Tab-separated table of C-alpha atoms and ligand atoms in Angstrom:
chain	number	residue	atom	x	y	z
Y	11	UNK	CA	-10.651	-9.852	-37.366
Y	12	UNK	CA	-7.840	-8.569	-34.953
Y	13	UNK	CA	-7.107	-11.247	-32.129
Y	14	UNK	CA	-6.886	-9.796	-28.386
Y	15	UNK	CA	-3.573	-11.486	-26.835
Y	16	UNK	CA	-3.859	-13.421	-23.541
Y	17	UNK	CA	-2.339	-12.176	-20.400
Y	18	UNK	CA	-2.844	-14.597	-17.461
Y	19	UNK	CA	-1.398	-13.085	-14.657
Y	20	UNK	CA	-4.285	-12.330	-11.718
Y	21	UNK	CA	-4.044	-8.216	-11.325
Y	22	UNK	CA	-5.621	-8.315	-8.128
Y	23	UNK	CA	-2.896	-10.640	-6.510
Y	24	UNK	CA	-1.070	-9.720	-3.549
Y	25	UNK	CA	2.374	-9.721	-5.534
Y	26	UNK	CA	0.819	-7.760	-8.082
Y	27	UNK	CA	-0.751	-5.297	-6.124
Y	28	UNK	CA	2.082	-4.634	-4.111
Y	29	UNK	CA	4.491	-3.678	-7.499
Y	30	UNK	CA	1.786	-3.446	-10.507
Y	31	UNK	CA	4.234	-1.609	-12.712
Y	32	UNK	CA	6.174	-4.788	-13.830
Y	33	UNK	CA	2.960	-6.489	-14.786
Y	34	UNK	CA	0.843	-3.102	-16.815
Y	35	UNK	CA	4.347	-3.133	-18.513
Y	36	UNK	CA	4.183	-6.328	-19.735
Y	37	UNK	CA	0.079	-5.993	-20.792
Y	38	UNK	CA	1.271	-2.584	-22.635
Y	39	UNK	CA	3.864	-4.258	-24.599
Y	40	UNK	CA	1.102	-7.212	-25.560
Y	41	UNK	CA	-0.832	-4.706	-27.364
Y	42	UNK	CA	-3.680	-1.965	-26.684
Y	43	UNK	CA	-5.942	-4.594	-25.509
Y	44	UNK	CA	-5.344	-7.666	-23.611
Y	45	UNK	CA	-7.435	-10.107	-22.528
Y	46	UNK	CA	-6.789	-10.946	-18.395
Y	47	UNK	CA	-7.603	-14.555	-18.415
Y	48	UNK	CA	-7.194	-15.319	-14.515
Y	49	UNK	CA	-9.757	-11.983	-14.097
Y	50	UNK	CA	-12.323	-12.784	-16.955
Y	51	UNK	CA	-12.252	-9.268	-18.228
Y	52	UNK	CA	-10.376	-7.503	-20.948
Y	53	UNK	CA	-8.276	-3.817	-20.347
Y	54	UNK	CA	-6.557	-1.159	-21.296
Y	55	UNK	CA	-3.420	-0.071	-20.233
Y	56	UNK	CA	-1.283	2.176	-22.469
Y	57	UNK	CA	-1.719	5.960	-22.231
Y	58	UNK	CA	-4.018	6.824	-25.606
Y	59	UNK	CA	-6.084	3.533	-25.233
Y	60	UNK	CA	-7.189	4.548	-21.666
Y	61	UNK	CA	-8.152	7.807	-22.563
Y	62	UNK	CA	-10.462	6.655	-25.239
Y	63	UNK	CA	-11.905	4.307	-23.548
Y	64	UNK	CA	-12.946	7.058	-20.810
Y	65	UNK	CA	-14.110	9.311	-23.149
Y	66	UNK	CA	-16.215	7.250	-25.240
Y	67	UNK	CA	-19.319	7.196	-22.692
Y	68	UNK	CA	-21.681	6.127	-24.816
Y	69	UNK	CA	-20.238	3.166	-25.912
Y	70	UNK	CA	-17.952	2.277	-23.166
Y	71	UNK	CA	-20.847	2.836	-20.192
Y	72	UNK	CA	-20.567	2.904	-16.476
Y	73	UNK	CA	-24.414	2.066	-15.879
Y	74	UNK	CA	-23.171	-1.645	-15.663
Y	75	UNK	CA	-21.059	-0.723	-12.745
Y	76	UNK	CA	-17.459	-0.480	-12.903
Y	77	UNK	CA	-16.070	-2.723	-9.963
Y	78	UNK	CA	-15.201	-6.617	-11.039
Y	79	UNK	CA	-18.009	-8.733	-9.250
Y	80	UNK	CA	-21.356	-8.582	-9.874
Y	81	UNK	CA	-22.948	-8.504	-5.819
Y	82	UNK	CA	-20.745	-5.042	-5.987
Y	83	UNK	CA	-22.127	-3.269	-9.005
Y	84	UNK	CA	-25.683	-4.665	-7.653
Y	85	UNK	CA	-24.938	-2.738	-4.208
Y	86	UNK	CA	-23.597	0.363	-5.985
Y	87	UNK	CA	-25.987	0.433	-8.941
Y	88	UNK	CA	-27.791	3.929	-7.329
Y	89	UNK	CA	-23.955	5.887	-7.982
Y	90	UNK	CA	-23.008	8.284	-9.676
Y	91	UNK	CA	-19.904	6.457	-10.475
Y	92	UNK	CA	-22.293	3.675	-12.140
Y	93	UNK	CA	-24.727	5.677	-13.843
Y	94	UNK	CA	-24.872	6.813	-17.272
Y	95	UNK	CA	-26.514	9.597	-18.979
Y	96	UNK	CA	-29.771	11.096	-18.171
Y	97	UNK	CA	-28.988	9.500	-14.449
Y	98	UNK	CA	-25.735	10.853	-14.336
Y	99	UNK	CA	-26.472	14.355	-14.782
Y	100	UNK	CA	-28.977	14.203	-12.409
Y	101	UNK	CA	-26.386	12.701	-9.812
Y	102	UNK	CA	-23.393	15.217	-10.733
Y	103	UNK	CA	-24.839	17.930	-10.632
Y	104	UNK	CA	-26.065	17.813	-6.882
Y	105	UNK	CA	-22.047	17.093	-6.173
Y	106	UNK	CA	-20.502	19.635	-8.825
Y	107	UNK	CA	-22.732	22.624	-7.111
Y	108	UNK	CA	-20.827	21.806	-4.033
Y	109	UNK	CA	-17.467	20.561	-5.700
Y	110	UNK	CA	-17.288	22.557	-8.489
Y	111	UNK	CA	-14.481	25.492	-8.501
Y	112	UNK	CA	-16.701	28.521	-7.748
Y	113	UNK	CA	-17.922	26.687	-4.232
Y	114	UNK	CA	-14.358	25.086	-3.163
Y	115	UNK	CA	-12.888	28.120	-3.494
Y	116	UNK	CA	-13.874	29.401	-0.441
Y	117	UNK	CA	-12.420	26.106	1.325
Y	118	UNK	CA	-9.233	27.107	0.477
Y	119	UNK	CA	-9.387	29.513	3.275
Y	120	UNK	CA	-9.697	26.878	5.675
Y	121	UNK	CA	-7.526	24.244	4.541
Y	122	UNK	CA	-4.369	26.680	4.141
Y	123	UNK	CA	-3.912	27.342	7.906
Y	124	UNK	CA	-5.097	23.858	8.779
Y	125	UNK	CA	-2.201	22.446	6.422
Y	126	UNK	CA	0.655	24.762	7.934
Y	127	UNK	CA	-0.688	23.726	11.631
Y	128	UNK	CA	-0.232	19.879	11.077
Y	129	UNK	CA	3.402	20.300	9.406
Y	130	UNK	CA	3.611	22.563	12.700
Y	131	UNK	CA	2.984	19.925	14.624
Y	132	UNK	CA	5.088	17.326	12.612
Y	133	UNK	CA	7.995	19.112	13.134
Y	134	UNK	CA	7.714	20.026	16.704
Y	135	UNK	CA	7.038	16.093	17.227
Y	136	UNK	CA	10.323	15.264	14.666
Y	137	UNK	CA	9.592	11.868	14.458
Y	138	UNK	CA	5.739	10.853	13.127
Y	139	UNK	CA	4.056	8.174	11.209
Y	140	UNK	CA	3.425	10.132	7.616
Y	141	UNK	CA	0.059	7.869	7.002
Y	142	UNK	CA	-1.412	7.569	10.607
Y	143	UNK	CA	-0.501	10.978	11.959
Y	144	UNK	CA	-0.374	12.676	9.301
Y	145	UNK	CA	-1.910	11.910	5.443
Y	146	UNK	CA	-5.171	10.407	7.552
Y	147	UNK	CA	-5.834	13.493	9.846
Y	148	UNK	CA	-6.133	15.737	6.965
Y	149	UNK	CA	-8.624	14.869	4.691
Y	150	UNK	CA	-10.585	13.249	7.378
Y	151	UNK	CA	-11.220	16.528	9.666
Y	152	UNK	CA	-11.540	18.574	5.885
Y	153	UNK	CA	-13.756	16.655	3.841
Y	154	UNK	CA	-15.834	15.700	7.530
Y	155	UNK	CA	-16.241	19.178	7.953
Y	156	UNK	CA	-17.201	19.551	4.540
Y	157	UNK	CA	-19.295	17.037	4.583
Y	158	UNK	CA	-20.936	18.278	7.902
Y	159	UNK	CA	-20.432	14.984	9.926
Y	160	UNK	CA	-20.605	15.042	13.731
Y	161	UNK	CA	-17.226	15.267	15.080
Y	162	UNK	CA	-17.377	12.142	17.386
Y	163	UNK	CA	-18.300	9.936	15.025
Y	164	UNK	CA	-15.514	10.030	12.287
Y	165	UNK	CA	-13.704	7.183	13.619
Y	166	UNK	CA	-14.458	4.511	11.719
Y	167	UNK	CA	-15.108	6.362	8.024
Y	168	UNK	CA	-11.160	5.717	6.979
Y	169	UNK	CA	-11.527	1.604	7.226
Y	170	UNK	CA	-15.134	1.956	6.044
Y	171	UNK	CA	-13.675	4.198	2.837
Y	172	UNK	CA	-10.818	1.987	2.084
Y	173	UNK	CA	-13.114	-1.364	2.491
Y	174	UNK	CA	-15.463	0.211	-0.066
Y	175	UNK	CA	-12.937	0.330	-3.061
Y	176	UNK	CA	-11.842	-3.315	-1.850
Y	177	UNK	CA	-15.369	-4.222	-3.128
Y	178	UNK	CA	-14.523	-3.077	-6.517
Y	179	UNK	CA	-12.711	-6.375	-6.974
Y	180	UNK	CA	-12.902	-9.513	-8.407
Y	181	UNK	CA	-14.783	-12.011	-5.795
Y	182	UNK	CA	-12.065	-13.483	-3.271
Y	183	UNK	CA	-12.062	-12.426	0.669
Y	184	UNK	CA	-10.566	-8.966	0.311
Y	185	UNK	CA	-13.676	-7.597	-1.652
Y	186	UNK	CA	-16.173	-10.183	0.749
Y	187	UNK	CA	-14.492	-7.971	3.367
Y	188	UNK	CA	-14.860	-4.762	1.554
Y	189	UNK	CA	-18.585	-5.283	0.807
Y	190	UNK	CA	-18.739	-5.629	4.728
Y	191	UNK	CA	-17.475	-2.777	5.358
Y	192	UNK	CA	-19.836	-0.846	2.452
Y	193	UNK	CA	-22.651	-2.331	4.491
Y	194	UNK	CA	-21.199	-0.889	7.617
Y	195	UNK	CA	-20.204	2.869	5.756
Y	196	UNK	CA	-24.497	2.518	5.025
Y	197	UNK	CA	-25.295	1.783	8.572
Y	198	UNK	CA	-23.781	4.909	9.110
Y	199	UNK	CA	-25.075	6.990	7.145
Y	200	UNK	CA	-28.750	5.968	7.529
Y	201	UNK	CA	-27.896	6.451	11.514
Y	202	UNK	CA	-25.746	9.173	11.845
Y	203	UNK	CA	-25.233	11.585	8.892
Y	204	UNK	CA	-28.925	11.884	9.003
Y	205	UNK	CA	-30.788	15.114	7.919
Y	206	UNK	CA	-30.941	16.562	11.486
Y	207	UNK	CA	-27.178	15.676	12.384
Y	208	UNK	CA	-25.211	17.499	9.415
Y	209	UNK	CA	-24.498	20.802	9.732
Y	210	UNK	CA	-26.514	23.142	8.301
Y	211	UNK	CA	-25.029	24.831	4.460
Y	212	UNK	CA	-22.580	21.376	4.275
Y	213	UNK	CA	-22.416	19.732	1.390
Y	214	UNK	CA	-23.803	17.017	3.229
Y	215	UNK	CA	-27.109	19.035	3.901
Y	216	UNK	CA	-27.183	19.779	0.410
Y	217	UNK	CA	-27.849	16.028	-0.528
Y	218	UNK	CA	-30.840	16.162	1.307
Y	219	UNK	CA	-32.052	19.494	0.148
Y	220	UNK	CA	-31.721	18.332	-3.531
Y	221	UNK	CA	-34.120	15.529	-2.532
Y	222	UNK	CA	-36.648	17.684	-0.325
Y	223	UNK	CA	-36.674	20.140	-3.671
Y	224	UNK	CA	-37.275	16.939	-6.098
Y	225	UNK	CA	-34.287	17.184	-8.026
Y	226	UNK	CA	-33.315	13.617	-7.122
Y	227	UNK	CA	-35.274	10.867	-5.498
Y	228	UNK	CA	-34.588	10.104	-1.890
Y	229	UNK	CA	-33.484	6.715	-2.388
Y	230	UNK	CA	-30.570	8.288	-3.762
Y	231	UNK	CA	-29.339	10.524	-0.821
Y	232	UNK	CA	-27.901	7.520	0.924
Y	233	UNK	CA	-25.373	6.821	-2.516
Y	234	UNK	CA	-24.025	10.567	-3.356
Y	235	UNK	CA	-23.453	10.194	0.611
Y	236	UNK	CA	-21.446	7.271	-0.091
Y	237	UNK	CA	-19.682	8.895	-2.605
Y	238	UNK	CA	-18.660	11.172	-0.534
Y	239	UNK	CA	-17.660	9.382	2.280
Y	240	UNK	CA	-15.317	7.173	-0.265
Y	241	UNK	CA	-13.836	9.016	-3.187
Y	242	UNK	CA	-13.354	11.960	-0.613
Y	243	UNK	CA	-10.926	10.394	1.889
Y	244	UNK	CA	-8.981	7.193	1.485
Y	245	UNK	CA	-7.863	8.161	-2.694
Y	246	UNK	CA	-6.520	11.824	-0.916
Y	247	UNK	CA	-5.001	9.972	2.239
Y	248	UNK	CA	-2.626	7.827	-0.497
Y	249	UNK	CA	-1.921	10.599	-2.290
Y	250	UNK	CA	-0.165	12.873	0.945
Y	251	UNK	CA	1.291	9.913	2.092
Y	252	UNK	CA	2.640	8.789	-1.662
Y	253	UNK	CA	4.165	12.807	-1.586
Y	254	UNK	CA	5.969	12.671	1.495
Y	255	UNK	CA	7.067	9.152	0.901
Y	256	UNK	CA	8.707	10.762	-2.837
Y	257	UNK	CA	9.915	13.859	-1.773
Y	258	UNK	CA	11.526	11.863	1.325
Y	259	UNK	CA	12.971	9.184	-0.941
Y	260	UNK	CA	13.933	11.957	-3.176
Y	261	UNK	CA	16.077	14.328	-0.942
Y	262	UNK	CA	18.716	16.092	-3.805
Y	263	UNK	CA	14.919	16.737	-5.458
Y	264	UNK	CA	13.743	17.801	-2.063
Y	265	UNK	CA	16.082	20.251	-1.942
Y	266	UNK	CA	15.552	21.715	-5.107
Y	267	UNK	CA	12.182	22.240	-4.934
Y	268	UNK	CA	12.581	24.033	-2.124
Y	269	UNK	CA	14.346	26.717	-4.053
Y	270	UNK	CA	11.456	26.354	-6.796
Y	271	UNK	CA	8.272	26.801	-4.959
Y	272	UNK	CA	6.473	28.207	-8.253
Y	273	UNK	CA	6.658	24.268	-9.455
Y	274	UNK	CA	3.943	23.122	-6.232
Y	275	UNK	CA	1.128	22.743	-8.582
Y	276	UNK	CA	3.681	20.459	-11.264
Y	277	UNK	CA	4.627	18.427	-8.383
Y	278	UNK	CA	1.626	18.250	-6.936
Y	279	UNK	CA	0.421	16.311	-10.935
Y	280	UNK	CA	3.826	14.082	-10.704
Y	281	UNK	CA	2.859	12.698	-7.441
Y	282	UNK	CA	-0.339	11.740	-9.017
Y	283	UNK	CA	0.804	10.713	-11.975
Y	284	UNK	CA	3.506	8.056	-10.617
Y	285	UNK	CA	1.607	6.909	-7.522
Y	286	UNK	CA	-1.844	7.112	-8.725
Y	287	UNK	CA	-4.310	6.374	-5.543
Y	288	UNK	CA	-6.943	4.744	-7.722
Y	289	UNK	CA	-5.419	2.474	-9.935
Y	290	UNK	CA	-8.285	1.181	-12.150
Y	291	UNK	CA	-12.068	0.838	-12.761
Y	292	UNK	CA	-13.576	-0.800	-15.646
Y	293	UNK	CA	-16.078	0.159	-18.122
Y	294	UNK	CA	-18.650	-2.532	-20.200
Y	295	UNK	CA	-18.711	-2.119	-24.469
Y	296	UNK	CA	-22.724	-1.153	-24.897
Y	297	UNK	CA	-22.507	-2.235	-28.753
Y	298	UNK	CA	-19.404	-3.734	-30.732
Y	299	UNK	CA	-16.560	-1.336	-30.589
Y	300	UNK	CA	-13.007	-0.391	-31.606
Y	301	UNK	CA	-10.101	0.707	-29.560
Y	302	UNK	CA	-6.511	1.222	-31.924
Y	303	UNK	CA	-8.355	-1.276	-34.718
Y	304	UNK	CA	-8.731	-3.841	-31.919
Y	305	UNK	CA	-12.655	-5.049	-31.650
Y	306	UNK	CA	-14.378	-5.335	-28.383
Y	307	UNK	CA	-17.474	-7.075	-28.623
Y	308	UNK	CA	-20.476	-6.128	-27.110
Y	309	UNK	CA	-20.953	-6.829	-23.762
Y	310	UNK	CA	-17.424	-7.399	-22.581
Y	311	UNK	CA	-16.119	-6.045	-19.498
Y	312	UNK	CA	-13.377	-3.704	-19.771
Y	313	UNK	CA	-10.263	-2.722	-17.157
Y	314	UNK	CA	-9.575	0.721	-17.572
Y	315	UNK	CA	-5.802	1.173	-15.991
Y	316	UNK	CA	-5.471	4.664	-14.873
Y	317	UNK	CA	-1.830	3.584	-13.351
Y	318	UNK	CA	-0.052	2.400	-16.288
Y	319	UNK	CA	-1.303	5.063	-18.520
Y	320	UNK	CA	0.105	6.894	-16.377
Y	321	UNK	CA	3.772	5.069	-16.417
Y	322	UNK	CA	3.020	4.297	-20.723
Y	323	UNK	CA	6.400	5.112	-22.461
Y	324	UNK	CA	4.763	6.037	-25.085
Y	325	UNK	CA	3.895	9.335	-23.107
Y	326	UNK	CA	5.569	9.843	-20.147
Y	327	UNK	CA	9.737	9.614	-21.113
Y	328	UNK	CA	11.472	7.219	-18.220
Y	329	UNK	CA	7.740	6.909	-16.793
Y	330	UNK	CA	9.084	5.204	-13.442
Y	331	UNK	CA	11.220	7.774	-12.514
Y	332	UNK	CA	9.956	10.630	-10.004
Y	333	UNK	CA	10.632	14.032	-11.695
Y	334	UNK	CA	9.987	17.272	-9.982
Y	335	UNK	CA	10.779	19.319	-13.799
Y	336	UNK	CA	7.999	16.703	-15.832
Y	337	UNK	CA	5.071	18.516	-17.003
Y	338	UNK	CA	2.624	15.538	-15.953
Y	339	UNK	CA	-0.762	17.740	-16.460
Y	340	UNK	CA	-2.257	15.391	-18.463
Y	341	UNK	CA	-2.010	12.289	-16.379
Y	342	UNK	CA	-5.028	9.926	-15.692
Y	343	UNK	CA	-5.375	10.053	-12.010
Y	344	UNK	CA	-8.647	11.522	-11.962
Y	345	UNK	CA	-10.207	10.180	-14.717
Y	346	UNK	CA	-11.109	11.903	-18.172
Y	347	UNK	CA	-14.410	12.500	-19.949
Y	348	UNK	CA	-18.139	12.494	-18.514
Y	349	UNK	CA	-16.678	10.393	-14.607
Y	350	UNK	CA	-13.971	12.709	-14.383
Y	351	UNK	CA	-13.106	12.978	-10.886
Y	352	UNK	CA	-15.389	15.324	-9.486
Y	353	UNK	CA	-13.750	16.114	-6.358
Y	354	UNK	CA	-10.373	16.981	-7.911
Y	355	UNK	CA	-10.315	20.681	-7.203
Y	356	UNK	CA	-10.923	19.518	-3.654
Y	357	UNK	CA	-8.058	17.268	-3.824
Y	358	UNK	CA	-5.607	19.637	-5.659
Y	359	UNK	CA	-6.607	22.375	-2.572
Y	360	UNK	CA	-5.633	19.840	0.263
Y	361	UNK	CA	-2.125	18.483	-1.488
Y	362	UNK	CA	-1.049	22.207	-2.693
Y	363	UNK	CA	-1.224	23.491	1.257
Y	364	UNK	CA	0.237	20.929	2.269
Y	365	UNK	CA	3.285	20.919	0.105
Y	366	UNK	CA	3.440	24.688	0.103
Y	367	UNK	CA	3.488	24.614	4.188
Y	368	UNK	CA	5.987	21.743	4.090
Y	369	UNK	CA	8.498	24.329	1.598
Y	370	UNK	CA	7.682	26.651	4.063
Y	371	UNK	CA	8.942	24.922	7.371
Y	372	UNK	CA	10.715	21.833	6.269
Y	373	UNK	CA	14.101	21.704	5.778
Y	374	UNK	CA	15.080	18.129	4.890
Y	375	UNK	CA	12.514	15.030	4.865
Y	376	UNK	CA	13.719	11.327	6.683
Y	377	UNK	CA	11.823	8.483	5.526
Y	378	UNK	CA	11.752	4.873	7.380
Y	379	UNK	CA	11.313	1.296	6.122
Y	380	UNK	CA	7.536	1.744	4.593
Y	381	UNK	CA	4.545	-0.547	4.752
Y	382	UNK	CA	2.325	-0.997	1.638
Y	383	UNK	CA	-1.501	-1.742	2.041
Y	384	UNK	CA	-3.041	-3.978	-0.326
Y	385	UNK	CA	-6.020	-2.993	-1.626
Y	386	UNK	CA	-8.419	-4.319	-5.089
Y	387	UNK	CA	-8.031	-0.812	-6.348
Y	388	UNK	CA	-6.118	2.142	-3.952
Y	389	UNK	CA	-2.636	2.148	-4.207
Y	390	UNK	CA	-0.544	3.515	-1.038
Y	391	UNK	CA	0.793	2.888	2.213
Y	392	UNK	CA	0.071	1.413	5.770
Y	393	UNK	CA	2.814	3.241	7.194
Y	394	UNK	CA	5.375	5.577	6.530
Y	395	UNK	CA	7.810	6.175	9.139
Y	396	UNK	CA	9.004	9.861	8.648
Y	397	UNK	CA	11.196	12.531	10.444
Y	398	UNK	CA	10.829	16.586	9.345
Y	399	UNK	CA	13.681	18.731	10.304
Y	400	UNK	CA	12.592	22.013	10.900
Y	401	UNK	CA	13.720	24.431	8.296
Y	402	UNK	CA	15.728	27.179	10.128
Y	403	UNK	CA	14.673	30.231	8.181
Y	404	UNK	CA	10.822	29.868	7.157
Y	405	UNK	CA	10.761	30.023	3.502
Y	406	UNK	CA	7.292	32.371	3.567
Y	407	UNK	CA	7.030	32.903	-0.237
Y	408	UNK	CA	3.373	31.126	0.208
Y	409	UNK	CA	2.027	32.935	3.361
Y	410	UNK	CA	3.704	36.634	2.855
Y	411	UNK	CA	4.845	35.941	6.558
Y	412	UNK	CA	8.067	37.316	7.306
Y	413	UNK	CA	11.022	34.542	8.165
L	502	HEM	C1	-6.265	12.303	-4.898
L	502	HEM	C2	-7.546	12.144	-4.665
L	502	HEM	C3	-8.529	11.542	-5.640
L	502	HEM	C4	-8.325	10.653	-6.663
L	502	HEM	C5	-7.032	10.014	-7.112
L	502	HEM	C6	-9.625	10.405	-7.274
L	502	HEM	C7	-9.813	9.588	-8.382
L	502	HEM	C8	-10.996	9.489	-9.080
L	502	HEM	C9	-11.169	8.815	-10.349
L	502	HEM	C10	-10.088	8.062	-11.109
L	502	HEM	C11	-12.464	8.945	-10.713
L	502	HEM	C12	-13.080	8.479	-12.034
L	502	HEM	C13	-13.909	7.235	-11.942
L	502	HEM	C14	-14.279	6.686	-13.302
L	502	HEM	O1	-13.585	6.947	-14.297
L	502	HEM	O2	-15.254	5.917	-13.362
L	502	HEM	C15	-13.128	9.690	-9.665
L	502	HEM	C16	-14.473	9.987	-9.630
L	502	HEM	C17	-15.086	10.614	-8.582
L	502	HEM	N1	-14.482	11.243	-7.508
L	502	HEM	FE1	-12.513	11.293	-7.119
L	502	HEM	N2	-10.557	11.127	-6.604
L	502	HEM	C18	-9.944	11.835	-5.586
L	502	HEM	C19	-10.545	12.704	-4.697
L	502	HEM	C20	-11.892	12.945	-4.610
L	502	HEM	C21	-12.528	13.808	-3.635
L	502	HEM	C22	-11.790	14.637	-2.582
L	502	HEM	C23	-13.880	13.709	-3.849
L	502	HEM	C24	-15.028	14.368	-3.140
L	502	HEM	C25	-15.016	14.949	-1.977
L	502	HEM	C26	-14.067	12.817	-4.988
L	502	HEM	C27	-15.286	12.474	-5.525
L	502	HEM	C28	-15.458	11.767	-6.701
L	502	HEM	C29	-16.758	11.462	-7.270
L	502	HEM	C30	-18.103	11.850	-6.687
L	502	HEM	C31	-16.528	10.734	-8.452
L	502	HEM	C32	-17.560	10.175	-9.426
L	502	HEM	C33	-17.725	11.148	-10.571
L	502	HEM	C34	-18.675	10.658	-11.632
L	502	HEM	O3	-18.946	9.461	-11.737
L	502	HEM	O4	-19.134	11.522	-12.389
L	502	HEM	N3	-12.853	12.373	-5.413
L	502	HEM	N4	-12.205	10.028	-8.686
């Protein structure tokens, strides 16, 4: 029988968490599955190994929750995130109706002139934080909208969202604090994004409708609101502030893309691929199974790294280097298989207007001395101190708009 090596460096650590690529390099080398002594849990972190472990639902389930303490799958065992198949289905498709391409299309609409008001206003300000100005407003005012949440009471759903995936972790005071602030997020949401509050046709409304027409049982409403509330915001706040953060670090790149403007939806993927916002979740082995002739046995719980199959040599040439020309389609940053993301059209709409608007009027990007937040499973940044020079001549190749 193969033998799993032993890796006991603590994942969730502060050091770790604030530079995990050192560390998933180290648990790649060890082989395709490693066992995490200081976290009690095996994983996965090279490219091929992550992706069949995602795909492999049936044996590698979610119903078990996939966070790392037991109190949080408890809390979250009504998600779709932790169900598994017929539940799932059930779940998904109230969210895919509203998520799926046919429905966001429409939201593109919005989110276009939206995205080329806010680099407006960056510019005119020059100087701006490119988290607290900037990466939160967006998705906040979109996916609230979307969502159908009253306007004056959006103020606390960012802390609330990034507490929740704190809870995902291993027991320690950063999830304790996180399940505090899921408790909070549910307070909400049985107060305030009630059926009479959300606007009517929001995808918010639609929860409830699902339940009033039987398709799901009420009890659920309160969890695919969650969902919502949590995968929407905090994962797409990292990833505009992880874009403006590269292409700032990144100037001679900067400037080239620029000239390229055909390549927004390619760097759009390498953004996601190098800075993933969700790093991990983990999956439990329902029976005795195999990954690359290495046995799991039943029962074991399972990190599944999105963020180093994402940076896995053995995929991505030079993984840690930011490359504007890398085909990265195939990264991991939403998921694969039956959990794929389903909000990642969503996602893909709100970073594409915002990097077309930012060819459009930006001419050169300034980036500060950053702050990194530390979180159980987001990756991305307190603060990012930025400056946008105006771009003299409007590069209009997105809008038709004449320069
Ligand atoms: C850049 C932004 C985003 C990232 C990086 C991200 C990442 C992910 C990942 C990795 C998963 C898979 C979980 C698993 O394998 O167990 C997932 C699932 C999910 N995401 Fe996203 N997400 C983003 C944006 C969104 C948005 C905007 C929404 C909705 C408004 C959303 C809603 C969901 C939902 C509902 C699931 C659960 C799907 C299921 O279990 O079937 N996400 N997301």
């Amino acid at each position: 029988m193969s033998t799993i090596p032993e890796f006991d460096v603590d994942i969730f650590s502060d050091e770790v968490l604030r530079d995990p690529f050192p560390t998933y390099a180290r648990m790649r080398e060890l082989g395709p599955v490693v066992r995490l002594t200081a976290n009690g849990v095996l994983a996965v972190a090279r490219y091929a190994d992550v992706r069949a472990v995602l795909i492999d639902h049936t044996r590698f389930i979610s119903g078990k929750g996939v966070g790392f303490n037991n109190q949080f799958n408890e809390v979250r065992r009504h998600s779709v995130i932790a169900s598994d198949p017929p539940r799932h289905e059930m779940l998904r498709g109230v969210l895919q109706d509203r998520l799926g391409p046919r429905s966001i299309r429409n939201v593109e609409q919005i989110i276009r002139p939206r995205a080329q008001s806010l680099v407006d206003e960056m510019t005119r300000r020059g100087s701006f934080d490119a988290v607290t100005d900037f990466s939160q407003v967006f998705p906040l005012e979109v996916v609230g909208e979307l969502i159908g949440l009253p306007v004056d009471a959006r103020s606390e759903l960012l802390r609330w969202a990034s507490g929740a995936f704190n809870a995902f972790g291993p027991p320690g005071d950063r999830t304790s604090a996180g399940l505090a602030d899921i408790a909070e997020q549910f307070e909400y949401i049985r107060n305030v994004a009630t059926r009479d509050q959300l606007a009517p046709g929001s995808m918010g409304a639609a929860v409830y409708e699902a339940a009033d027409a039987g398709v799901i049982p009420e009890e659920y409403c309160l969890h695919l609101l969650s969902a919502y509330l949590t995968a929407g915001m905090d994962t797409t706040v990292n990833a505009l502030g992880a874009m403006v953060w590269l292409l700032g670090t990144h100037p001679e790149q900067w400037h080239e893309l620029r000239g390229l403007p055909h390549r927004v939806n390619a760097v759009v993927n390498e953004v996601l691929r190098i800075e993933a916002p969700a790093q991990l979740f983990s999956r439990v082995a329902a029976v005795d199974a195999e990954v690359s002739g290495i046995e799991i046995a039943a029962g074991e719980r399972v990190a599944v790294i999105y963020g180093s199959g994402n940076r896995d040599e053995r995929q991505y040439p030079e993984p840690d280097k930011f490359d504007i020309h890398r085909n990265a389609a195939g990264h991991l940053t939403f998921g694969t298989g039956l959990h794929a993301c389903a909000g990642q059209v969503l996602a893909r709409i709100e970073l594409q207007a915002v990097l077309e608007s930012m060819i459009e009027r930006v001419e050169a990007i300034t980036i500060g001395e950053p702050i990194r937040k530390l979180n159980n499973v987001l990756r991305g940044f307190r603060s990012v101190p930025a400056t946008f020079t105006p771009a003299s001549v409007k590069n209009s190749v997105f809008s038709g708009e004449s320069a």
